[in-house]
């Protein structure tokens, strides 16, 4: 299931405009210009309502990557490990 906020984040990734000397290594990824999108509807994560709560994430670098909910926000220190799973 894909939540509405994630749909908006995906749309933002498609319409992102590179400005100045900004570099996006490896971009674009298909129709997307931002490789990782996150979204939330403001509700805390509840395992019982996994498709309607928490933070949603999608790695758009590959079309086969699926959207998934996260129980907590992933921070920079663990992000490399997170995306390799």
Protein backbone atom coordinates (compact mmCIF):
# COMPACT_ATOMS: atom_id res chain seq x y z
CA UNK A 1 0.00 0.00 0.00
CA UNK A 2 1.25 3.49 -0.72
CA UNK A 3 0.13 6.37 1.42
CA UNK A 4 -0.83 9.74 -0.03
CA UNK A 5 2.15 11.54 1.60
CA UNK A 6 4.54 9.09 -0.10
CA UNK A 7 2.85 9.70 -3.44
CA UNK A 8 3.55 13.43 -2.94
CA UNK A 9 7.20 12.67 -2.06
CA UNK A 10 7.55 10.61 -5.23
CA UNK A 11 6.06 13.46 -7.26
CA UNK A 12 8.55 15.85 -5.63
CA UNK A 13 11.42 13.54 -6.62
CA UNK A 14 10.25 13.56 -10.24
CA UNK A 15 9.94 17.34 -10.38
CA UNK A 16 13.07 18.27 -8.43
CA UNK A 17 15.12 20.98 -10.16
CA UNK A 18 18.89 20.95 -9.82
CA UNK A 19 20.13 24.46 -8.97
CA UNK A 20 23.53 26.10 -9.15
CA UNK A 21 26.47 23.75 -8.80
CA UNK A 22 24.43 21.02 -7.11
CA UNK A 23 25.48 17.52 -8.13
CA UNK A 24 23.30 14.42 -7.86
CA UNK A 25 25.76 11.51 -8.37
CA UNK A 26 24.11 8.74 -10.35
CA UNK A 27 21.01 10.78 -11.20
CA UNK A 28 18.53 10.49 -12.69
CA UNK A 29 17.05 7.20 -11.58
CA UNK A 30 14.44 6.62 -14.22
CA UNK A 31 11.97 9.46 -13.87
CA UNK A 32 13.23 10.37 -10.36
CA UNK A 33 15.91 12.89 -9.47
CA UNK A 34 16.02 12.30 -5.69
CA UNK A 35 16.99 8.68 -4.89
CA UNK A 36 15.36 8.21 -1.47
CA UNK A 37 11.94 9.48 -0.45
CA UNK A 38 10.43 9.58 3.01
CA UNK A 39 6.95 10.59 4.08
CA UNK A 40 4.70 10.49 7.12
CA UNK A 41 1.09 11.19 7.89
CA UNK A 42 1.99 12.30 11.43
CA UNK A 43 0.80 9.16 13.17
CA UNK A 44 3.15 7.15 15.37
CA UNK A 45 4.09 3.69 14.09
CA UNK A 46 1.76 0.91 15.21
CA UNK A 47 2.46 -2.64 14.04
CA UNK A 48 -1.31 -3.32 14.01
CA UNK A 49 -1.82 -0.40 11.59
CA UNK A 50 1.44 -0.71 9.67
CA UNK A 51 -0.04 0.46 6.37
CA UNK A 52 -1.60 3.55 7.95
CA UNK A 53 1.03 4.77 10.39
CA UNK A 54 4.67 5.65 10.85
CA UNK A 55 7.22 6.81 8.33
CA UNK A 56 7.17 5.51 4.78
CA UNK A 57 10.31 5.01 2.70
CA UNK A 58 11.07 4.18 -0.91
CA UNK A 59 14.44 3.76 -2.61
CA UNK A 60 13.62 4.81 -6.17
CA UNK A 61 17.02 3.97 -7.66
CA UNK A 62 15.60 0.65 -8.88
CA UNK A 63 12.00 0.17 -10.06
CA UNK A 64 11.87 -3.17 -8.22
CA UNK A 65 12.31 -1.55 -4.80
CA UNK A 66 9.09 -1.57 -2.86
CA UNK A 67 7.70 1.01 -0.49
CA UNK A 68 7.82 0.10 3.16
CA UNK A 69 6.90 1.51 6.51
CA UNK A 70 9.55 2.22 9.13
CA UNK A 71 9.09 1.97 12.87
CA UNK A 72 11.68 4.72 13.43
CA UNK A 73 13.48 7.33 11.37
CA UNK A 74 16.81 6.21 9.92
CA UNK A 75 19.64 8.61 10.66
CA UNK A 76 22.74 9.36 8.60
CA UNK A 77 25.03 7.12 10.66
CA UNK A 78 22.97 4.03 9.87
CA UNK A 79 21.60 4.96 6.47
CA UNK A 80 24.28 3.22 4.39
CA UNK A 81 23.65 -0.01 6.26
CA UNK A 82 19.89 0.49 6.00
CA UNK A 83 19.75 0.88 2.21
CA UNK A 84 21.96 -2.16 1.63
CA UNK A 85 19.40 -4.47 3.33
